[in-house]
């Protein structure tokens, strides 16, 4: 039997903590697990469930509802159609036959297609629509592309609670209902932002502005602990989304026979001497989520790669593809590495980062092992980067 956790009278957390999950979408590493948050709100007339949980943990949600003695649910708010939140909807609708699903018009179509939810059980609501529960009122805030096109947020007016869905969340399994360790949550939320939200930075910016219209006393996201101090996460997002890129070089690299590593190490030292922070990632072993986090703030990416079969090493191709897809606010890119007999690595990698609005700084790609002239070019690259970084924020 799983116990619900009380937030305040008539409002309960009824979600599931997934301590063991280590990958999301078979793509995103989850070093700290995650949670699927669902909330029950009992108004004087209507009872509402906000989101469900991943289908693997449906028994946890149903058990918590049972523990609460919930006999009737009038509405299930589906803020987001992705299965980690909607996946238990079929069981909830079966168990509570009077319940209607409330979501955006786009989400309705997705739930019907993906979960085969009966259309007549879904009520589509407009942006700004409200739902009276008696003594409590829910307001729906459409937030498309945070991070799917159908997403909305739900605001509980009387209690000033924002149910923010994936927005502002963190992949973090913890027994803490609320954030108690802001440093740990900051890391998890930044990783989440980098992997999930960063590609939609411009839209997130609009949503952050929209949030200013609301008085928020508590943010209850779909993943991770709740924010009793909303300003903590809103401030972090403002920095990640709106802040100038920082004096940081992200340097993902691969070295097959050690030559590229010599160049990488030389460049790192040259950059350190010039006061530039470097975050170096060996792509043979790195946690790709850490690399994504570094891209949130870095002004420059320098890719280090040997040449394999006339192109970049496949791990480097993957990292370049990922950086391009995540669309960080990076301003400068360069490439360093070596080749044995030829290749088109620079052209190939430059063609792969077309989403990034960056200036390409002269690459240093050499034949064989580096000579004095090549080290001089690396020094020149470090000087250029330091000069470019000195203009950040101008
Ligand atoms: Fe947590 Fe987009 O689902």
Tab-separated table of C-alpha atoms and ligand atoms in Angstrom:
chain	number	residue	atom	x	y	z
A	1	UNK	CA	0.000	0.000	0.000
A	2	UNK	CA	1.402	3.349	-1.017
A	3	UNK	CA	0.533	6.402	1.022
A	4	UNK	CA	-0.365	9.740	-0.562
A	5	UNK	CA	1.503	12.819	0.673
A	6	UNK	CA	-0.477	15.807	1.829
A	7	UNK	CA	0.432	19.204	0.384
A	8	UNK	CA	-2.410	20.995	2.148
A	9	UNK	CA	-6.029	20.241	3.023
A	10	UNK	CA	-7.626	18.610	-0.012
A	11	UNK	CA	-4.409	18.595	-2.099
A	12	UNK	CA	-2.228	15.488	-2.253
A	13	UNK	CA	0.787	14.213	-4.151
A	14	UNK	CA	-0.149	10.771	-5.471
A	15	UNK	CA	2.742	10.164	-7.899
A	16	UNK	CA	5.481	7.551	-8.131
A	17	UNK	CA	9.229	7.777	-7.497
A	18	UNK	CA	11.239	5.701	-9.963
A	19	UNK	CA	14.534	5.097	-8.157
A	20	UNK	CA	15.797	2.508	-10.637
A	21	UNK	CA	15.229	4.122	-14.019
A	22	UNK	CA	18.523	4.964	-15.668
A	23	UNK	CA	17.487	5.918	-19.207
A	24	UNK	CA	14.665	7.947	-20.688
A	25	UNK	CA	13.556	7.327	-24.273
A	26	UNK	CA	16.594	5.018	-24.419
A	27	UNK	CA	18.500	8.244	-25.016
A	28	UNK	CA	18.768	10.401	-21.913
A	29	UNK	CA	20.779	9.121	-18.938
A	30	UNK	CA	18.996	9.428	-15.579
A	31	UNK	CA	21.825	9.113	-13.023
A	32	UNK	CA	19.489	10.113	-10.171
A	33	UNK	CA	16.320	8.285	-11.282
A	34	UNK	CA	13.149	10.350	-11.609
A	35	UNK	CA	9.592	10.742	-10.385
A	36	UNK	CA	6.241	10.961	-12.142
A	37	UNK	CA	4.219	13.429	-10.131
A	38	UNK	CA	0.439	13.274	-10.035
A	39	UNK	CA	-1.767	15.356	-7.775
A	40	UNK	CA	-5.257	14.935	-6.378
A	41	UNK	CA	-7.305	18.032	-5.639
A	42	UNK	CA	-10.565	17.765	-3.737
A	43	UNK	CA	-12.799	20.796	-4.243
A	44	UNK	CA	-16.067	21.178	-2.330
A	45	UNK	CA	-17.939	19.854	-5.386
A	46	UNK	CA	-15.502	18.202	-7.767
A	47	UNK	CA	-12.446	15.998	-7.437
A	48	UNK	CA	-9.627	16.275	-9.926
A	49	UNK	CA	-6.524	14.242	-10.689
A	50	UNK	CA	-3.705	16.216	-12.321
A	51	UNK	CA	-1.733	13.897	-14.617
A	52	UNK	CA	-1.105	10.196	-14.086
A	53	UNK	CA	2.171	8.236	-13.996
A	54	UNK	CA	4.337	6.106	-16.245
A	55	UNK	CA	2.469	2.887	-17.135
A	56	UNK	CA	5.164	0.801	-15.411
A	57	UNK	CA	4.138	2.382	-12.114
A	58	UNK	CA	0.364	2.547	-12.547
A	59	UNK	CA	-0.139	0.334	-9.481
A	60	UNK	CA	1.538	2.994	-7.330
A	61	UNK	CA	-0.873	5.741	-8.377
A	62	UNK	CA	-3.915	3.490	-8.021
A	63	UNK	CA	-2.771	2.346	-4.600
A	64	UNK	CA	-2.320	5.909	-3.359
A	65	UNK	CA	-5.811	6.856	-4.584
A	66	UNK	CA	-7.188	3.821	-2.792
A	67	UNK	CA	-5.390	4.786	0.417
A	68	UNK	CA	-7.033	8.199	0.190
A	69	UNK	CA	-10.434	6.552	-0.192
A	70	UNK	CA	-11.082	8.315	-3.493
A	71	UNK	CA	-14.347	6.892	-4.792
A	72	UNK	CA	-15.052	9.413	-7.501
A	73	UNK	CA	-12.848	11.446	-9.833
A	74	UNK	CA	-14.679	14.013	-11.938
A	75	UNK	CA	-11.806	15.196	-14.094
A	76	UNK	CA	-8.323	14.021	-15.004
A	77	UNK	CA	-6.219	16.932	-16.201
A	78	UNK	CA	-3.783	15.733	-18.870
A	79	UNK	CA	-1.233	18.540	-19.058
A	80	UNK	CA	0.882	16.532	-21.493
A	81	UNK	CA	0.281	13.483	-23.698
A	82	UNK	CA	3.711	11.904	-23.261
A	83	UNK	CA	3.326	8.458	-21.754
A	84	UNK	CA	5.305	9.058	-18.569
A	85	UNK	CA	2.336	11.238	-17.511
A	86	UNK	CA	-0.568	9.936	-19.550
A	87	UNK	CA	0.326	6.230	-19.584
A	88	UNK	CA	-1.908	5.285	-16.656
A	89	UNK	CA	-4.886	7.202	-18.058
A	90	UNK	CA	-6.577	4.041	-19.431
A	91	UNK	CA	-6.557	2.357	-15.996
A	92	UNK	CA	-7.761	5.527	-14.250
A	93	UNK	CA	-10.616	5.961	-16.724
A	94	UNK	CA	-11.576	2.335	-16.268
A	95	UNK	CA	-11.538	2.564	-12.491
A	96	UNK	CA	-13.375	5.913	-12.416
A	97	UNK	CA	-15.978	5.585	-15.197
A	98	UNK	CA	-17.440	9.071	-14.635
A	99	UNK	CA	-14.097	10.828	-15.021
A	100	UNK	CA	-13.566	13.136	-17.993
A	101	UNK	CA	-10.140	14.000	-19.337
A	102	UNK	CA	-9.366	17.723	-19.657
A	103	UNK	CA	-6.601	18.827	-22.025
A	104	UNK	CA	-5.736	21.088	-24.966
A	105	UNK	CA	-7.418	20.388	-28.332
A	106	UNK	CA	-4.100	19.118	-29.711
A	107	UNK	CA	-3.582	16.841	-26.731
A	108	UNK	CA	-7.056	15.376	-27.250
A	109	UNK	CA	-6.064	14.144	-30.700
A	110	UNK	CA	-2.829	12.716	-29.357
A	111	UNK	CA	-4.505	10.842	-26.491
A	112	UNK	CA	-7.048	9.381	-28.909
A	113	UNK	CA	-4.267	8.298	-31.289
A	114	UNK	CA	-1.675	7.113	-28.798
A	115	UNK	CA	-3.743	5.652	-25.966
A	116	UNK	CA	-6.975	5.008	-27.870
A	117	UNK	CA	-8.782	7.163	-25.300
A	118	UNK	CA	-12.497	7.349	-26.229
A	119	UNK	CA	-13.141	10.783	-27.751
A	120	UNK	CA	-16.328	11.319	-25.798
A	121	UNK	CA	-14.400	11.159	-22.543
A	122	UNK	CA	-12.096	14.026	-23.453
A	123	UNK	CA	-12.953	17.686	-22.949
A	124	UNK	CA	-10.697	20.090	-24.865
A	125	UNK	CA	-10.131	23.471	-23.201
A	126	UNK	CA	-8.926	26.794	-24.564
A	127	UNK	CA	-5.993	28.795	-23.265
A	128	UNK	CA	-7.157	30.698	-20.172
A	129	UNK	CA	-10.240	28.498	-19.618
A	130	UNK	CA	-11.212	27.780	-16.018
A	131	UNK	CA	-12.808	24.835	-14.286
A	132	UNK	CA	-14.748	25.348	-11.052
A	133	UNK	CA	-14.368	22.644	-8.410
A	134	UNK	CA	-16.640	24.399	-5.901
A	135	UNK	CA	-14.385	26.287	-3.524
A	136	UNK	CA	-11.394	25.926	-5.838
A	137	UNK	CA	-10.767	26.943	-9.452
A	138	UNK	CA	-8.340	25.603	-11.994
A	139	UNK	CA	-7.020	27.781	-14.825
A	140	UNK	CA	-5.434	26.234	-17.895
A	141	UNK	CA	-2.436	27.888	-19.508
A	142	UNK	CA	-1.506	26.585	-22.942
A	143	UNK	CA	2.257	26.192	-23.243
A	144	UNK	CA	2.918	24.659	-26.660
A	145	UNK	CA	6.405	23.272	-27.286
A	146	UNK	CA	7.297	22.954	-23.633
A	147	UNK	CA	8.310	20.469	-24.855
A	148	UNK	CA	5.594	18.944	-27.055
A	149	UNK	CA	3.087	20.905	-29.132
A	150	UNK	CA	0.074	19.968	-26.980
A	151	UNK	CA	1.348	20.890	-23.530
A	152	UNK	CA	-0.458	23.042	-20.977
A	153	UNK	CA	0.117	24.122	-17.391
A	154	UNK	CA	-2.579	24.219	-14.704
A	155	UNK	CA	-2.888	26.960	-12.099
A	156	UNK	CA	-4.906	26.510	-8.930
A	157	UNK	CA	-6.107	30.057	-8.355
A	158	UNK	CA	-7.097	30.088	-4.684
A	159	UNK	CA	-3.966	28.279	-3.496
A	160	UNK	CA	-1.627	29.913	-6.060
A	161	UNK	CA	-0.131	26.571	-7.037
A	162	UNK	CA	1.303	26.152	-10.535
A	163	UNK	CA	1.242	22.577	-11.832
A	164	UNK	CA	3.956	23.168	-14.378
A	165	UNK	CA	4.127	19.775	-16.098
A	166	UNK	CA	7.609	19.015	-17.508
A	167	UNK	CA	8.400	22.748	-17.478
A	168	UNK	CA	10.753	23.592	-14.556
A	169	UNK	CA	11.026	19.912	-13.570
A	170	UNK	CA	13.996	17.730	-12.678
A	171	UNK	CA	14.805	14.055	-13.038
A	172	UNK	CA	15.487	13.326	-9.390
A	173	UNK	CA	14.325	10.443	-7.233
A	174	UNK	CA	14.071	11.579	-3.627
A	175	UNK	CA	11.923	11.044	-0.558
A	176	UNK	CA	11.719	14.820	-0.186
A	177	UNK	CA	8.365	16.131	-1.367
A	178	UNK	CA	9.804	19.652	-1.508
A	179	UNK	CA	13.246	20.855	-2.552
A	180	UNK	CA	15.452	20.698	0.522
A	181	UNK	CA	18.858	20.658	-1.149
A	182	UNK	CA	18.817	23.456	-3.721
A	183	UNK	CA	22.329	22.633	-4.965
A	184	UNK	CA	21.414	19.041	-5.815
A	185	UNK	CA	18.101	20.040	-7.375
A	186	UNK	CA	19.804	22.794	-9.370
A	187	UNK	CA	22.088	20.199	-11.015
A	188	UNK	CA	19.197	17.858	-11.798
A	189	UNK	CA	16.986	20.676	-13.089
A	190	UNK	CA	19.808	22.047	-15.243
A	191	UNK	CA	20.416	18.622	-16.753
A	192	UNK	CA	16.671	18.371	-17.410
A	193	UNK	CA	16.568	21.817	-19.006
A	194	UNK	CA	19.608	21.032	-21.171
A	195	UNK	CA	18.262	17.746	-22.460
A	196	UNK	CA	14.565	18.514	-22.789
A	197	UNK	CA	13.876	22.241	-22.857
A	198	UNK	CA	16.938	23.957	-24.366
A	199	UNK	CA	15.919	23.281	-27.998
A	200	UNK	CA	12.799	25.399	-27.281
A	201	UNK	CA	14.659	28.264	-25.599
A	202	UNK	CA	12.806	31.015	-27.472
A	203	UNK	CA	9.420	29.582	-26.505
A	204	UNK	CA	10.534	29.015	-22.931
A	205	UNK	CA	11.418	32.708	-22.832
A	206	UNK	CA	7.823	33.600	-23.709
A	207	UNK	CA	6.492	31.223	-21.076
A	208	UNK	CA	8.752	32.692	-18.416
A	209	UNK	CA	7.294	36.119	-19.261
A	210	UNK	CA	3.779	34.677	-19.083
A	211	UNK	CA	4.510	33.318	-15.601
A	212	UNK	CA	5.093	36.873	-14.374
A	213	UNK	CA	1.329	37.457	-14.641
A	214	UNK	CA	0.706	34.862	-11.937
A	215	UNK	CA	1.251	35.016	-8.218
A	216	UNK	CA	2.857	31.654	-7.475
A	217	UNK	CA	3.352	30.294	-3.972
A	218	UNK	CA	4.273	26.746	-4.986
A	219	UNK	CA	5.453	25.120	-8.220
A	220	UNK	CA	4.455	21.488	-8.555
A	221	UNK	CA	6.191	20.017	-11.618
A	222	UNK	CA	5.677	16.589	-13.195
A	223	UNK	CA	9.199	15.420	-12.324
A	224	UNK	CA	11.282	15.949	-9.196
A	225	UNK	CA	10.569	17.709	-5.913
A	226	UNK	CA	8.158	20.645	-5.554
A	227	UNK	CA	9.468	24.193	-5.335
A	228	UNK	CA	8.324	25.817	-2.089
A	229	UNK	CA	10.533	28.733	-3.119
A	230	UNK	CA	9.423	29.247	-6.753
A	231	UNK	CA	11.922	32.042	-7.325
A	232	UNK	CA	14.770	29.509	-7.013
A	233	UNK	CA	13.849	27.673	-10.199
A	234	UNK	CA	12.449	30.705	-12.054
A	235	UNK	CA	15.706	32.575	-11.460
A	236	UNK	CA	17.748	29.577	-12.639
A	237	UNK	CA	15.662	29.357	-15.824
A	238	UNK	CA	16.048	33.078	-16.475
A	239	UNK	CA	19.819	32.639	-16.299
A	240	UNK	CA	19.875	29.539	-18.528
A	241	UNK	CA	17.470	31.000	-21.084
A	242	UNK	CA	18.254	34.711	-21.101
A	243	UNK	CA	21.728	35.085	-19.588
A	244	UNK	CA	24.742	35.838	-21.798
A	245	UNK	CA	26.923	32.841	-22.645
A	246	UNK	CA	29.800	32.519	-20.199
A	247	UNK	CA	33.577	32.515	-20.567
A	248	UNK	CA	33.595	28.723	-21.035
A	249	UNK	CA	34.844	26.415	-23.785
A	250	UNK	CA	33.203	23.003	-24.052
A	251	UNK	CA	35.663	20.582	-25.559
A	252	UNK	CA	34.224	17.194	-26.552
A	253	UNK	CA	36.864	15.001	-28.144
A	254	UNK	CA	38.021	11.547	-29.176
A	255	UNK	CA	41.614	10.459	-29.666
A	256	UNK	CA	42.311	7.071	-31.217
A	257	UNK	CA	46.112	7.016	-31.096
A	258	UNK	CA	46.829	9.952	-28.783
A	259	UNK	CA	47.599	12.680	-31.344
A	260	UNK	CA	44.326	14.568	-30.986
A	261	UNK	CA	44.705	14.257	-27.211
A	262	UNK	CA	48.090	16.030	-27.383
A	263	UNK	CA	46.430	18.876	-29.280
A	264	UNK	CA	43.469	18.967	-26.880
A	265	UNK	CA	45.707	19.077	-23.812
A	266	UNK	CA	47.856	21.801	-25.353
A	267	UNK	CA	44.823	23.925	-26.199
A	268	UNK	CA	43.330	23.432	-22.727
A	269	UNK	CA	46.547	24.726	-21.120
A	270	UNK	CA	46.700	27.671	-23.516
A	271	UNK	CA	43.092	28.583	-22.718
A	272	UNK	CA	43.647	28.282	-18.960
A	273	UNK	CA	46.616	30.669	-19.252
A	274	UNK	CA	44.317	33.157	-20.927
A	275	UNK	CA	41.694	32.920	-18.176
A	276	UNK	CA	39.188	30.775	-20.090
A	277	UNK	CA	37.407	27.923	-18.299
A	278	UNK	CA	37.404	24.629	-20.210
A	279	UNK	CA	35.010	21.713	-19.733
A	280	UNK	CA	36.594	18.717	-21.435
A	281	UNK	CA	34.686	15.555	-22.348
A	282	UNK	CA	36.238	12.353	-23.624
A	283	UNK	CA	33.405	11.083	-25.819
A	284	UNK	CA	34.551	7.481	-25.408
A	285	UNK	CA	33.338	7.502	-21.810
A	286	UNK	CA	31.400	10.678	-21.074
A	287	UNK	CA	27.874	11.005	-19.716
A	288	UNK	CA	26.174	12.781	-22.604
A	289	UNK	CA	23.877	14.571	-20.134
A	290	UNK	CA	26.897	16.278	-18.535
A	291	UNK	CA	27.960	17.468	-21.963
A	292	UNK	CA	24.444	18.825	-22.580
A	293	UNK	CA	24.582	20.697	-19.255
A	294	UNK	CA	27.862	22.334	-20.201
A	295	UNK	CA	26.341	23.532	-23.452
A	296	UNK	CA	23.788	25.601	-21.480
A	297	UNK	CA	26.373	28.249	-20.568
A	298	UNK	CA	29.373	27.829	-22.868
A	299	UNK	CA	30.249	30.589	-25.319
A	300	UNK	CA	32.430	28.290	-27.421
A	301	UNK	CA	32.513	24.660	-28.518
A	302	UNK	CA	35.810	23.211	-29.730
A	303	UNK	CA	35.401	19.750	-31.215
A	304	UNK	CA	38.447	17.472	-31.135
A	305	UNK	CA	38.465	14.526	-33.514
A	306	UNK	CA	40.757	12.245	-35.439
A	307	UNK	CA	39.816	11.375	-39.012
A	308	UNK	CA	38.237	7.957	-39.529
A	309	UNK	CA	37.376	6.715	-43.013
A	310	UNK	CA	37.630	10.280	-44.366
A	311	UNK	CA	35.309	11.804	-41.725
A	312	UNK	CA	35.043	12.577	-38.027
A	313	UNK	CA	34.997	9.757	-35.482
A	314	UNK	CA	31.388	8.433	-35.128
A	315	UNK	CA	31.239	9.461	-31.432
A	316	UNK	CA	32.139	12.997	-32.475
A	317	UNK	CA	29.469	12.923	-35.189
A	318	UNK	CA	26.949	11.931	-32.511
A	319	UNK	CA	28.034	14.767	-30.207
A	320	UNK	CA	27.881	17.305	-33.050
A	321	UNK	CA	24.415	16.067	-34.012
A	322	UNK	CA	23.285	16.354	-30.395
A	323	UNK	CA	24.712	19.868	-29.962
A	324	UNK	CA	22.987	20.938	-33.170
A	325	UNK	CA	19.657	19.482	-32.013
A	326	UNK	CA	19.892	21.029	-28.530
A	327	UNK	CA	20.441	24.529	-30.002
A	328	UNK	CA	22.483	26.031	-27.149
A	329	UNK	CA	23.272	29.763	-27.078
A	330	UNK	CA	26.897	29.063	-28.051
A	331	UNK	CA	28.474	31.809	-30.178
A	332	UNK	CA	31.707	30.301	-31.487
A	333	UNK	CA	32.792	26.890	-32.768
A	334	UNK	CA	36.128	25.467	-33.842
A	335	UNK	CA	37.518	22.056	-34.719
A	336	UNK	CA	40.901	20.554	-33.929
A	337	UNK	CA	42.374	17.149	-34.709
A	338	UNK	CA	44.575	15.228	-37.053
A	339	UNK	CA	44.460	12.910	-40.032
A	340	UNK	CA	46.732	10.286	-41.536
A	341	UNK	CA	46.197	10.707	-45.236
A	342	UNK	CA	43.282	13.072	-45.866
A	343	UNK	CA	39.580	13.601	-45.323
A	344	UNK	CA	36.700	16.014	-45.163
A	345	UNK	CA	36.172	16.201	-41.430
A	346	UNK	CA	35.932	19.999	-41.110
A	347	UNK	CA	33.413	20.320	-43.932
A	348	UNK	CA	31.411	17.401	-42.574
A	349	UNK	CA	31.223	18.740	-38.995
A	350	UNK	CA	30.556	22.334	-40.070
A	351	UNK	CA	27.649	21.047	-42.171
A	352	UNK	CA	26.216	19.246	-39.149
A	353	UNK	CA	25.786	22.296	-36.903
A	354	UNK	CA	23.682	24.468	-39.164
A	355	UNK	CA	21.089	25.113	-36.387
A	356	UNK	CA	23.697	26.943	-34.351
A	357	UNK	CA	24.052	30.638	-35.004
A	358	UNK	CA	27.803	30.576	-34.550
A	359	UNK	CA	30.966	32.054	-35.946
A	360	UNK	CA	33.397	29.329	-37.004
A	361	UNK	CA	36.891	30.086	-35.731
A	362	UNK	CA	39.813	28.838	-37.867
A	363	UNK	CA	40.123	25.078	-37.323
A	364	UNK	CA	43.465	23.451	-36.574
A	365	UNK	CA	43.377	20.120	-38.378
A	366	UNK	CA	46.813	18.729	-39.141
A	367	UNK	CA	48.547	15.799	-40.824
A	368	UNK	CA	50.141	13.390	-38.349
A	369	UNK	CA	51.615	14.617	-35.077
A	370	UNK	CA	51.682	18.311	-34.156
A	371	UNK	CA	54.817	20.318	-34.958
A	372	UNK	CA	55.823	23.766	-33.692
A	373	UNK	CA	53.776	25.464	-36.364
A	374	UNK	CA	50.677	23.518	-35.271
A	375	UNK	CA	51.186	24.398	-31.596
A	376	UNK	CA	51.488	28.024	-32.695
A	377	UNK	CA	48.127	27.692	-34.456
A	378	UNK	CA	46.596	26.269	-31.289
A	379	UNK	CA	48.008	29.236	-29.340
A	380	UNK	CA	46.448	31.523	-31.929
A	381	UNK	CA	43.098	29.763	-31.564
A	382	UNK	CA	43.260	30.152	-27.764
A	383	UNK	CA	44.041	33.874	-28.174
A	384	UNK	CA	41.133	34.347	-30.578
A	385	UNK	CA	38.749	32.558	-28.206
A	386	UNK	CA	39.900	34.660	-25.231
A	387	UNK	CA	39.476	37.863	-27.294
A	388	UNK	CA	36.017	36.829	-28.470
A	389	UNK	CA	35.002	35.937	-24.920
A	390	UNK	CA	36.171	39.336	-23.687
A	391	UNK	CA	33.371	40.871	-25.767
A	392	UNK	CA	30.591	38.689	-24.255
A	393	UNK	CA	27.753	40.721	-22.832
A	394	UNK	CA	28.711	43.819	-24.866
B	1	LIG	FE1	7.855	13.994	-18.614
B	1	LIG	FE2	7.542	15.115	-21.698
B	1	LIG	O1	7.277	13.951	-20.343
